[in-house]
mmCIF file of C-alpha atoms in Angstrom:
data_model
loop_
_atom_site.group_PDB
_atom_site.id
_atom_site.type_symbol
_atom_site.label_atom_id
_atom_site.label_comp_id
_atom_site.label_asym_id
_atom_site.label_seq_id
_atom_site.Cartn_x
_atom_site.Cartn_y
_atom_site.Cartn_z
ATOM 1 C CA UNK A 1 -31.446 -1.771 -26.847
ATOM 2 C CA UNK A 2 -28.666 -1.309 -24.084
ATOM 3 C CA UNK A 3 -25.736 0.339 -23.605
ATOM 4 C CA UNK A 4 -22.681 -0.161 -26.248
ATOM 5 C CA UNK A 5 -19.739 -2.294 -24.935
ATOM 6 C CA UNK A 6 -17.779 1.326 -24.509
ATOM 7 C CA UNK A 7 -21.148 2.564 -22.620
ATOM 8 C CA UNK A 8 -20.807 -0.639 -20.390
ATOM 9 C CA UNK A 9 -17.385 -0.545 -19.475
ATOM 10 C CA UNK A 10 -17.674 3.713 -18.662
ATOM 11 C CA UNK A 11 -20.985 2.333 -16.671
ATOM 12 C CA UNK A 12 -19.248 0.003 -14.489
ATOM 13 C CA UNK A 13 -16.281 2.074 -13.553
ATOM 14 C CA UNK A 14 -18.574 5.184 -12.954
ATOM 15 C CA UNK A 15 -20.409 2.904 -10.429
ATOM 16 C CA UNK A 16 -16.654 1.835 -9.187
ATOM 17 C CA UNK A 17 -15.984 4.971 -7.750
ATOM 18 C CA UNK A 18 -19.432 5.779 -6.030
ATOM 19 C CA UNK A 19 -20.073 2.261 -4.547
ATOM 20 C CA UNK A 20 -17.252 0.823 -2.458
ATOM 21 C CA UNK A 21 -16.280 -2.972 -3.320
ATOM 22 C CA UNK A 22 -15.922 -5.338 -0.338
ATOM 23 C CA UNK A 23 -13.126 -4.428 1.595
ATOM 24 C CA UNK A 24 -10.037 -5.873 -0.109
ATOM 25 C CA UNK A 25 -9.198 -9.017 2.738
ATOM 26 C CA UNK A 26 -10.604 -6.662 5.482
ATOM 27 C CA UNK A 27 -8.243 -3.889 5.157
ATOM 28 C CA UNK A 28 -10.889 -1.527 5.501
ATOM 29 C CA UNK A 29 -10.171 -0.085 2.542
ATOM 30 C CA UNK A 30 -13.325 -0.466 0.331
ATOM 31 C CA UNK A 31 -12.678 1.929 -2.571
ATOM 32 C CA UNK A 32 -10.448 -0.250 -4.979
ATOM 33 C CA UNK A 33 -8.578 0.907 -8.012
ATOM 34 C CA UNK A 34 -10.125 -0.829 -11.349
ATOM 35 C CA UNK A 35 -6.684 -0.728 -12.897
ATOM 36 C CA UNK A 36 -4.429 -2.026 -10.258
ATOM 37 C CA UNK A 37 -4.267 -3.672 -6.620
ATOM 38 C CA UNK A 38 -4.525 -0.347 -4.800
ATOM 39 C CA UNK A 39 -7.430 -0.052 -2.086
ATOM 40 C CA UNK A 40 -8.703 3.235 -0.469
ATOM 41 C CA UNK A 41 -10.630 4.402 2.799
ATOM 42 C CA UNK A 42 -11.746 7.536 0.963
ATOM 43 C CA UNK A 43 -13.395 7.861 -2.794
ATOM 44 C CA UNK A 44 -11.486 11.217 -3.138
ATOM 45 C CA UNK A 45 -8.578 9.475 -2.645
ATOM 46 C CA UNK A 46 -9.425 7.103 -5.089
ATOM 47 C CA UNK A 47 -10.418 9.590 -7.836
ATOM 48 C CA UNK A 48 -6.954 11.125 -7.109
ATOM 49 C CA UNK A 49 -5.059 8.053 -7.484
ATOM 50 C CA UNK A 50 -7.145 7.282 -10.465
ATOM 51 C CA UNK A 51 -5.658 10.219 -12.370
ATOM 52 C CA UNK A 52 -2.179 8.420 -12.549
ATOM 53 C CA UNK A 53 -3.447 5.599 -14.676
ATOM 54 C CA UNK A 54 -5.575 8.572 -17.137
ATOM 55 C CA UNK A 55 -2.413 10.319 -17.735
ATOM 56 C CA UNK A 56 -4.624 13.945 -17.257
ATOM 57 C CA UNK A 57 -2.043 16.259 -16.413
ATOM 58 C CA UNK A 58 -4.135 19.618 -16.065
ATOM 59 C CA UNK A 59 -0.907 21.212 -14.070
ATOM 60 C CA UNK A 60 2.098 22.523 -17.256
ATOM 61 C CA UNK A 61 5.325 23.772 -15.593
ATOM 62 C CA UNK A 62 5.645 27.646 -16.977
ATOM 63 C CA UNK A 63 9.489 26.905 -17.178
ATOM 64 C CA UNK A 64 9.492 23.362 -19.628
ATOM 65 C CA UNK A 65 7.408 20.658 -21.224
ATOM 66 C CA UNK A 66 6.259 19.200 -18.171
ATOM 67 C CA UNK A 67 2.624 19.040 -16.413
ATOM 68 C CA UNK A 68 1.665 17.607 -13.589
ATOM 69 C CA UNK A 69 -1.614 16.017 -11.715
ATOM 70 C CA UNK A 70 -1.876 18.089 -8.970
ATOM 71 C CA UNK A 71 -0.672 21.678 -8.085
ATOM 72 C CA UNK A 72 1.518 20.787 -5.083
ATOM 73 C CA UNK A 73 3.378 18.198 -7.553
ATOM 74 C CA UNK A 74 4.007 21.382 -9.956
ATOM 75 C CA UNK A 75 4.990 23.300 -6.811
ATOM 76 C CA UNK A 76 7.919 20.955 -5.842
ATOM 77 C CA UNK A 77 8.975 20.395 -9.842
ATOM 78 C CA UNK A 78 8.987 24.245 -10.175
ATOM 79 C CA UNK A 79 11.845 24.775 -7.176
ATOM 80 C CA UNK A 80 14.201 22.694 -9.690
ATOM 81 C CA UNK A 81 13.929 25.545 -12.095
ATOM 82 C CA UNK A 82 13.938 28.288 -9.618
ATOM 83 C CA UNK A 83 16.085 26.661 -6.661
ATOM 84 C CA UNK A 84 14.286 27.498 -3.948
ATOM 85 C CA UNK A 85 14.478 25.682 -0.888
ATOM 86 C CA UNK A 86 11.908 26.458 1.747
ATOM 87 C CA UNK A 87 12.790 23.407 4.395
ATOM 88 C CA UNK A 88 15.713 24.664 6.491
ATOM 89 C CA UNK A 89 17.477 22.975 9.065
ATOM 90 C CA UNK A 90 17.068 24.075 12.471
ATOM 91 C CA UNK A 91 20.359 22.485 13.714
ATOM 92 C CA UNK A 92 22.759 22.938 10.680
ATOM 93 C CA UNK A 93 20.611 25.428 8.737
ATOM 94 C CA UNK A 94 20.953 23.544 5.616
ATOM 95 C CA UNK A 95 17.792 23.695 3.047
ATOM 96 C CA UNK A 96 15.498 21.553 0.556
ATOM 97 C CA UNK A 97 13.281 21.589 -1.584
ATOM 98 C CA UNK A 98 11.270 18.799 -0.095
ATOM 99 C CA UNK A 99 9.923 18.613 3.150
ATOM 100 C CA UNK A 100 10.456 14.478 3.261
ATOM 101 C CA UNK A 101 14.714 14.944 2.254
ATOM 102 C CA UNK A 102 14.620 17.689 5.530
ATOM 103 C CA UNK A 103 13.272 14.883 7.667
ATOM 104 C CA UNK A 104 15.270 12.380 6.042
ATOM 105 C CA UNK A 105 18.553 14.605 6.055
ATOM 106 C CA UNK A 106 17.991 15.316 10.250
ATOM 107 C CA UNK A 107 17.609 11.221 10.413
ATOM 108 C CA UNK A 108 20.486 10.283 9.115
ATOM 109 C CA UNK A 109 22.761 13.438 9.950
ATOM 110 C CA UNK A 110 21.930 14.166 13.049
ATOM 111 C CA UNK A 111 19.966 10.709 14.825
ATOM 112 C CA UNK A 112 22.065 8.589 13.502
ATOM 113 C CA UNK A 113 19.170 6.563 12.674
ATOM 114 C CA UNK A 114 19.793 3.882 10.514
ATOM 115 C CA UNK A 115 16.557 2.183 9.448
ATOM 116 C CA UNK A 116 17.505 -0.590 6.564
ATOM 117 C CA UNK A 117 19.056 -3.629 7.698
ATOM 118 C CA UNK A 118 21.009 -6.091 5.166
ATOM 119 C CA UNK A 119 18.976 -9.313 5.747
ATOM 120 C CA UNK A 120 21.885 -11.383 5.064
ATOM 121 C CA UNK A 121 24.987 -9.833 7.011
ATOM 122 C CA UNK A 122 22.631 -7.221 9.588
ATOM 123 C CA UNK A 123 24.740 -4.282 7.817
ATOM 124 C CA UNK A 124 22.784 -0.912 8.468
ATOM 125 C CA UNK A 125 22.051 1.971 6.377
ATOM 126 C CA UNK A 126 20.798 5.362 6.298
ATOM 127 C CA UNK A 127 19.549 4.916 2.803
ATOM 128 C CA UNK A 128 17.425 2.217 1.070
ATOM 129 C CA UNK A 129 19.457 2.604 -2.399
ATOM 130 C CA UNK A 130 22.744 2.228 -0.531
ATOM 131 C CA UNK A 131 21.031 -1.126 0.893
ATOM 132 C CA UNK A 132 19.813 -2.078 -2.946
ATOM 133 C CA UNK A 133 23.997 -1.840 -3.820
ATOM 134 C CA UNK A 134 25.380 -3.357 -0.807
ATOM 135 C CA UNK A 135 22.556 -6.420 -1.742
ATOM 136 C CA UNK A 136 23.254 -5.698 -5.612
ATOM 137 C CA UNK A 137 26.969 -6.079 -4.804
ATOM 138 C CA UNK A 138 27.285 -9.217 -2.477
ATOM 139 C CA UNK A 139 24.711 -11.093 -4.659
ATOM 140 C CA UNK A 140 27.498 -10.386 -7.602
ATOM 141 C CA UNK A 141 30.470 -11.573 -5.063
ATOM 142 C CA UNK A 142 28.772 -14.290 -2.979
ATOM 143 C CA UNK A 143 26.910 -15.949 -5.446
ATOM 144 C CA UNK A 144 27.659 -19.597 -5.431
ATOM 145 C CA UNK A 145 29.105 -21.027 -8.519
#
């Protein structure tokens, strides 16, 4: 006899990982996630994204209840406990705990760069949340009755 349904299904998304699908509309991404609409150019990257539909969290924070999928997520969850801050600054020598909020912070401090545009009024911000509130807010004034 063949393999159970539960045999099947493991089967199949064994043979997911190993074999690339068709690239997903030529993206040339073949490695496709069986649970969602993400595609991959790498099976390691696939097996990594993989682990965020499992819920395997092999990575516990020593200070609380938390774990994590991979060490360098435990690594930037364990500064909020400790409060260290190894991204400094160079101009205004202020720090983070994240290397993206350093880039961000010298963006919008010190460029001036203001990358999301209001599609409405042209209105320009620094931030994408303050552009959700500006939309969040004229949508509440402006809406027609």
């Amino acid at each position: 006899s063949g393999p159970s349904n539960s045999q099947s299904l493991t089967l199949r998304h064994t043979n997911s990982l190993s074999h690339p699908q068709a690239p997903g509309g030529g993206n040339g991404r073949p490695y496709t996630c069986p649970y969602c609409t993400k595609c991959f150019t790498y099976p390691s990257h696939q097996r990594r994204h993989l682990l965020r539909h499992t819920g395997v969290r092999l990575h516990p924070c020593q200070f609380c209840d938390k774990s994590f999928l991979t060490p360098s997520e435990l690594t930037v969850h364990t500064r909020t406990h400790t409060g260290e801050r190894p991204f400094g600054c160079a101009q205004c020598g202020k720090r983070f705990a994240r290397s993206g909020n350093l880039r961000a912070h010298q963006r919008d401090v010190h460029m001036g760069k203001r990358p999301f545009a209001c599609t409405e009024c042209g209105k320009r911000f620094a931030h994408r949340g303050n552009l959700r509130v500006h939309n969040h807010r004229s949508t509440l004034y402006f809406t027609p009755l």
